[in-house]
C-alpha cells in the first residue's frame, strides 16, 4: 500500500545525499563510500520498478550492480592505497598536483 | 598531340618531385638542382596549354572529370579557360623563378624548403585547375600549410608568429567559406562548378536573396583576405617581409583575385553587383592607403608589401566595375603583378644576400657598385609604376579606362595612386642606388651580379617589356575567359547613345 | 503497516546517509553506511525481494563494507581535517545537488500517480525465476562479469603491489 | 607620294642605338659609342629631311599602322604613326637640333665617366620624343610623353651620386607624373565618350557635331592642359625645370630647352580641334601662358647661375607659346617653338661651352671678360641673345612678334594679355643682356672655382668626377680658360646661323614676307587660327616690341656695363622685392608646406602608426588576446581539485536533466 | 534465431579473453628479470587475430545471439574493427615506449586486452545490462592503466581522479538505466524503442535518457563533463592516453548512437537540443582551454574535448548521414590522435620526459620521421584537406547543414579556426631551430613497433583524407542499421532565422 513513488523519492533523497557527500567529504575513502551510497539508491529504484512491473530482470540488475560495486571497491581501495603511498594523505583536497 | 590527363600531370609532377626531395641526400646542391629540374618540367608542361588552347571555343578545355567520392558527390573535375590558363603558366614560370631566387638564399634546411616549395606549386596549380568546388577548397587550404611552415622556418625574425598570423588570417575566413560551400551543396546537391552555376542561374527562385547574399559574402571575405582588400591586409606586411623570397612572390594577389572572378562573379553575379560599391570604395582606399604607407616605409620589403597592396587594389577596382576591359585589365594586371612583383622581390632578395639588411637608410649609391642590379631594379620599378610600353601600363590603363565610364570620381581618385606609385618607387630607388655611397656600401665588398642572377632576371625584364608591347597575345585568351562575367553593355558610351 | 515500516526504515536510511555526511571520522561514516544498507535490505523485503535483501546484507554490509573498514584501519585514517581546497564544491556543487534532488523528486512525484501502489505479499519472486533469467536470458552478461572480476583482481594486484 | 615612308624607322633607329650602347656600351671604346649614337640620330634626321622634300606638298596626312597594341571588346589602340605638316615641323626640329646636340655632347662629355650611359640615354630620349611626335593616337603619344619623362629623369640624374642631381631627377619625374595624371584622365574621358583614342577618329566625331561647345570637351581640354603644364613647365607645375639644370648642359639644351618641354605646346596644337570648341580652355591656356611668361621672367632677372637664368627664360618662352595657343594661333605657337628651339639650344650650348671653359663655373658673378677668350662662343651667344630678346632681324623677333600681334587681335582680353606679354619681352631682353654683359664684358672676375657661399652650386661634371673617381677631368684643376674644341663649336655655329635666319620662314605680310610657316601649317590648323589685322597695326606693334626690347638692352647696359655699382644699390633699395625674387617667390617652399609635408605626416602618423599599426594590427592581436583570456577563464575551472570537478559535474548534470526534461526546445521547434 | 553459431557473434571478444587469460597465466611463471615484451607481442598477435575475426564478422548476416543480448550488424562490426585497430596500435606504442625493466608490464598488456573486450561488448550489446558491464570493464581497466606510473606522484593521482569521478558518473548512467527500465519495464534496446513508440510521452524515460547522456557524456569527455580529462591525460602514461583518448570514447560514442538512435529515436526532439549545446560547449571549452597550454598532453586533452564536440555535432543531423559522419569522424580522430601520441610517447617515454611543448622544438630536424609524421597528424587535427581530420569535419558539418543547423556549422568551423592556432604553434615549434641543450637531442632511435604504429596511423590518416570512399561506405552501411529518424527537425527555426 505504499506508493511506488515514495520509494523513488527515497532513492532520490539517498542519491542526492550521496552526491552531496561526494562534494563535502574530504577523506577519500568516505568520498568513495558516498559513491556506494549513490549506487544503493539506484538499486532501490531498480527493485521498486521490478516490483511494479513484476519483473525479474530488475532484480537481476541489482545483482550485477552489487558485483560491479564489489569489483570497484577492490580496485578503488587499491588505488587509494597507491595514492596514500605516494602522497601520504587521504585528503582529497591535497590530491591536486595537476591543474589548469 | 594532346597528352591525356595533362592537367593531372602538371598538378602532380611537383608532388612527385617533392617526395623525391624528401629522399635525396643532404649534401651539395643536389636538392637545388633536382628542384630546378622539376620546376622546369612543370613550366614546360604548363606551356602546353597556351600551345593547344582552342581560342574559338567557349567553356572549359583540357577537361578531366571523374568521380572522386560517391557520396557526397565529389568529382575530380579539372579544366581550364582563358581566365585560368595564363595563371597556371605564370605559376609554372614563377616556380622556376622561385628556385633560382632561393638558390643561394636558402643554404640550410634545403630539403625542408624545397619539399614544401614543390608542395606549394601543386596546391596553386590545383587551385587554378579545379572545377569542383570541393576539390578547389582542398587545394586552397592545402596551399596554406607549406606557406606557413616555410615562413615559420625561414622567417626573418618573428617567423613563427608571422606564420601563425598569416595562417589564421586566411584560415578563419575560409572556415566560413566552407560553411557557405556546404550550404550550397545542401541546396544544389552538387559541388561541381559548372553544374552549380547552371543550377543557380536556372532556378535562382529557390533561394531567398538574403541567404545567397550571406553565402556570397562568405566567399568574398575569404577571397578578399587572400588578395588582400584594404581592411583585411593585416597579414601582408609581416608575411611579405618575413617570408622567404620564393614564397613572398606568390603569397598575395592572383589566388584571391582569380577566386573572386571565378566564384563571386561566376556563381553570384547579382550579389557581386550588390557588393560592388563597397568593394570599389575599398579598392580605391586601398590604392591610396597602400601608396601612402609605402611612401613612408624604410624597410624595402615592407615598402614592396604596401606597393603590392596598392597595385592589387587596382585589380579589385577593375573587377568590381564589371566592364569587359576593366576585367581584362584586372586579370592582366595581376599577372603583371605576379611577374614584376616577383622580380622586385627577387632583386630585394639579392640585395639582402649581399648586405643582410632590408633597411633602406643603410644603403646608398649602390648604382656605382652594382650597375646591372640597379638597371634591372629601375626597369622593374618602371614596370610596376605603369610606365607605357611596360606590362603594368596596359593593365592599369584598361582597368581605369574601363571603370571610368561608370565611376568617374573613384577612378580619378585611383589615378592619383599612379602619381604616388612613382613617388615611393623613385624614393626607394634613390635611397638604395643614388646619392653618395653609404658607410655600409663603401666598406663591404660584395659579389658582382652572378650568372644565375642574370639568367633569372633578364628574361623577366624582357617579359615585362613583351607583355607591355604585345598585350593582345595574352588578352586574347583572358578576354574570352572573362567575357561571360562582364556587363553585357560595352563600357564605351558612344556619342550616338549620348544624343 | 507497510507504510509505517517504510517510513521507519526509510527514515533510518536517510538518517544513516545524513550521518555519513556529518561524521568527521571515516569509521563512523562507514558504520552509518552499513546502517543505510541494512535498512535498505528491509525495504527490499517490503518490495518482495527476499533474495536481494539477503544478498544486500551479505555482499554489501558484509563483504564490501568490511573491505572498507579494513582499508580505513590499514591506512589508519584519522578524523578528516576541514581543508578548504574547493570553493566550487560549495558554491556550485551543493546547489547543483539540491537542484538535482528537486528535479528528480518533482519527476517522481509528478509521475508517481501512474505508478500506483505496492502490493505486498503478492507474487514473491522465487529463486527459481531468478536463476532462470540469470542463467538463461542473461547468461552472457553473467559470464562477462567474470572478466570484470578478473580485471578487478588484476588491477588490485598491479596497483597495490609494492615496487622493488 | 610613294606607298610606304617607313616612318617606323624614325623612332626605332635611335632605339636600336640605345640598345646597342645601353647593353654593350660599357665595354665599347668611346669612339665607337659616339659613332653609334651619332649614326642613330643622323639616319632619322636624313630621313626626315628627305621626307621634308617629298612630303612637303601633300595635303592629306599620311598614316602608318604597325599593329595592335591593346584591344579589348570594342576598344582598340594600335601602334599607329601619322605624318602631317605639324609633325613634320616638329620632326625637323627634334632630329635636327637633336643631331647637333649629339655632336656637341661628343666633345662636352668627352671626359665623363659613364660616357656610354649618357649617349644611350640620349638615344632613348630621341626614341620616345619621336614616338610622341609621330603618334596617331593619344595612347601612343602618351608613350612618348611618359618616355621622355623617363629619359629626362635618367639624364637629370646622370650624376646620380650627387644627391641634388638624384633629387632633381626624382622631382622632375614626379611633377611630370602629376601632369600625366591629367593626360590619363583626359584619355579616360575620351574613351568613355568616343570609344577610341585615335586623333583622326576623335576629331572626325567632333567635326560631325558642331553643336558640341564646351561641356565635356572643356573637361577633356582642361585635363590635357594639366598634362601640358607638367611637361612644358608652366604654372603650376613649372617647379621641376630649374632643378633639372643639375643635368649635363647638353641635356638641358636638348630636353629642357629645345624639344621635350615643347611637347606640351605640340600636344595642344595637335588637339586644337578640341580646344577650338572650348573658349574657356583656350583662355585658361592663354592666361597660364602669359602669367608663366611674366612670372618666370621676373625670377630670371635676379638669378646668378647662368643655367638657371636660361631655365627661367625657357619657362618664360614656353609661356609665350602657350599664349599663342591660348589665342588659337597655333601656327605662331609652333613658329616660336621652332625659333626658340634654335636660339635656346644655342644659348645652353654656348653657356655650356663657357662653363666648360671655366672648368665648371656656373656663377655669372665670377665670370666676365670672356669676350676675347671665347670669341666663337661669344659671337654665337650674341646671336642667340639678340634672337631671344626679339631684336630684328633675328629669329626671335618674328616669332615673338607674331604671337604678340595675334594676342593683340584676340577677341577677349587680348589687349591685357598683350601688355603683359610686352612687359615680359622687356624683362626678357633685360635679363638676357644682363647675362650677356656679366659673362663676356667687364674684367674677368674669374679667380678660383667658386664663391664661399656658393659651395653648394658646384658644377655638376667636376663634382661627378670627384665622386665617380675615374681620372679627374683635366681642366678641372687647370684653370686657364680656353675656347672649346671644334666639335662643340660647330653646332654652335650652325645654331647661331639658324637663330639669325631661322625667323625668316615666318616673316609676316606686313614686313613684306608671306608667313611661310603659317601657310605651311594651314592644312592642319586651317586658316581660321591666324587672325589678320591691318599692316599698319602690325607695323606699329612690331615697332613697339622692338623698342621694348631695346629698352631692356639699354637698362641692362646701364646696370651691368656702364654703372656696375648700380645693381647693388637698387637691390638694397628694393630689398623686399629682391628677396622675393631671389627666393623665387618661395614657391617650392610653399608646395612643400602645403602638399609634401602634410602628405608625409599623415601617412606616417595617421595611416601607418594609427590605422595600420593601431587599428588593424590592434584588432588582430586584440582578438587573439581576448580568446586567450577566455581560455584562462576555462582553465580556472581546472582547479585540480576532485571535489570542484564533482561540483561541476553535479551542476552540469542538474542543468542537463532539467533542460532535457522540461525540454527548452522552443528555440528549435 | 538464425543458424549462425552463436560463438561467432562474439568471436573477437572470445579470442581476446582467451589471450588475456593466457597472459595472466604466463606472466607469474616468467622469471622476474625477464622482459615482458614477449607478452606484449603475444597481445599484439591476439589483437591481430581479433581484428581478423571482426573483419570476418562482416561476412555474417546481421543478427542477435545469446537470447538477444548481443547483436552483430554493420554498426557493431565497424566499431569492432576500429577498436581492435586502436588497441593494436596502442600496444605497439606501449611496446616502443616501455623499457625491458619497466614494472608490471604483464598486467599492463592483460588489462589492455581485457579493457578492449569490454569496449567490444559495449559496441555490440543490445542489452543495457551488458552495456553497463562492458562499460565497467573498460572503465576499470583504464582506471588502473592510468595509474601505471606508480613512481611519480602524478600516476596514482590521475588514476584516483579518473576512478572517483568515473564511478560518480557511472552512478548517473546507472540511474538513467533504472529510470528507463522504470518507464519501459525492459532493458533491451529494441523493446525500449518499441514501448516508447507506442506509449504517450513517457516522462520517466526522458529523465532516464538525460541521466544516460550524462553518464556517456562523461566517458566521451563532452563539456560540461570534461573536467577530469586534462588532469588524467597528464598523469597517465602516453600509450595509455593514446588508448583511452580514443578507444573507450569510440565505444562510448557507439553506445550513445545505439541508445539514442536505437532506443530513443522518438524522443529526438528532447535530445537534439541537448546535444546541440553539448557540442557547442565542448568545442568552445576545449579549444579555448587549449590556447594557453604549455604542456603538450594537457593541450591534446583539451583538443580531445573539442573533437568530442565536433563529433557530437553529427548527432544533431538525425539522419543516417549523421551517424555515418560520426562513425567516420571517430575513425579519423582515432587515427590522428593515436598517431600523435605515438610520437609523444616515443619522444617522452613511458613516463613523460618531454612534458612541455617547447621541449619538442626542432624535433623535425632531430628526427624527420617523427617530426614529419607529427606534422601530418597536426595538420589533420587542424583539418586541412587530404587528411582524415578534414574529411571527418567535412562530413560532420555537411550532415549538420543538411539538417539545417547552419549556426552549429558556423560555430564549429570558427572553432576549427581557433584550434588551428594552438596546433600550428606546435607545428611551428617542431620546425624551429633546436637549441644546443634542447631535450629532443636525447630522443632514442625509432624501434620496430613504433615504425609499425606510425606506418599504420599515417597511412590511415592519409587514406582517410585522399580516398575515404571505402571506409565511408562502411560507415554508411553501419548507419543504415538504424531506421532514419522521422526528422521533422529539418526545418528548424535556425533556417528561419537566416
PDB file of C-alpha atoms in Angstrom, chain D residues 8 62 112 161 190 203 269 297 378 438 445 451 548 565 612:
ATOM      1  CA  UNK D   8      58.672  53.398 -88.004  1.00  0.00           C
ATOM      2  CA  UNK D  62      49.838  60.047 -94.026  1.00  0.00           C
ATOM      3  CA  UNK D 112      82.932  61.863 -68.290  1.00  0.00           C
ATOM      4  CA  UNK D 161      75.990  60.002 -56.820  1.00  0.00           C
ATOM      5  CA  UNK D 190      37.826  60.311 -74.440  1.00  0.00           C
ATOM      6  CA  UNK D 203      38.425  64.704 -84.395  1.00  0.00           C
ATOM      7  CA  UNK D 269      48.421  72.195 -81.195  1.00  0.00           C
ATOM      8  CA  UNK D 297      60.984  86.357 -66.377  1.00  0.00           C
ATOM      9  CA  UNK D 378      80.762  84.984 -77.671  1.00  0.00           C
ATOM     10  CA  UNK D 438      78.085  89.692 -66.921  1.00  0.00           C
ATOM     11  CA  UNK D 445      86.320  88.145 -62.167  1.00  0.00           C
ATOM     12  CA  UNK D 451      82.480  81.713 -54.032  1.00  0.00           C
ATOM     13  CA  UNK D 548      60.723  97.498 -75.648  1.00  0.00           C
ATOM     14  CA  UNK D 565      77.626  99.634 -58.796  1.00  0.00           C
ATOM     15  CA  UNK D 612      47.742  50.215 -39.722  1.00  0.00           C
TER      16      UNK D 612
END
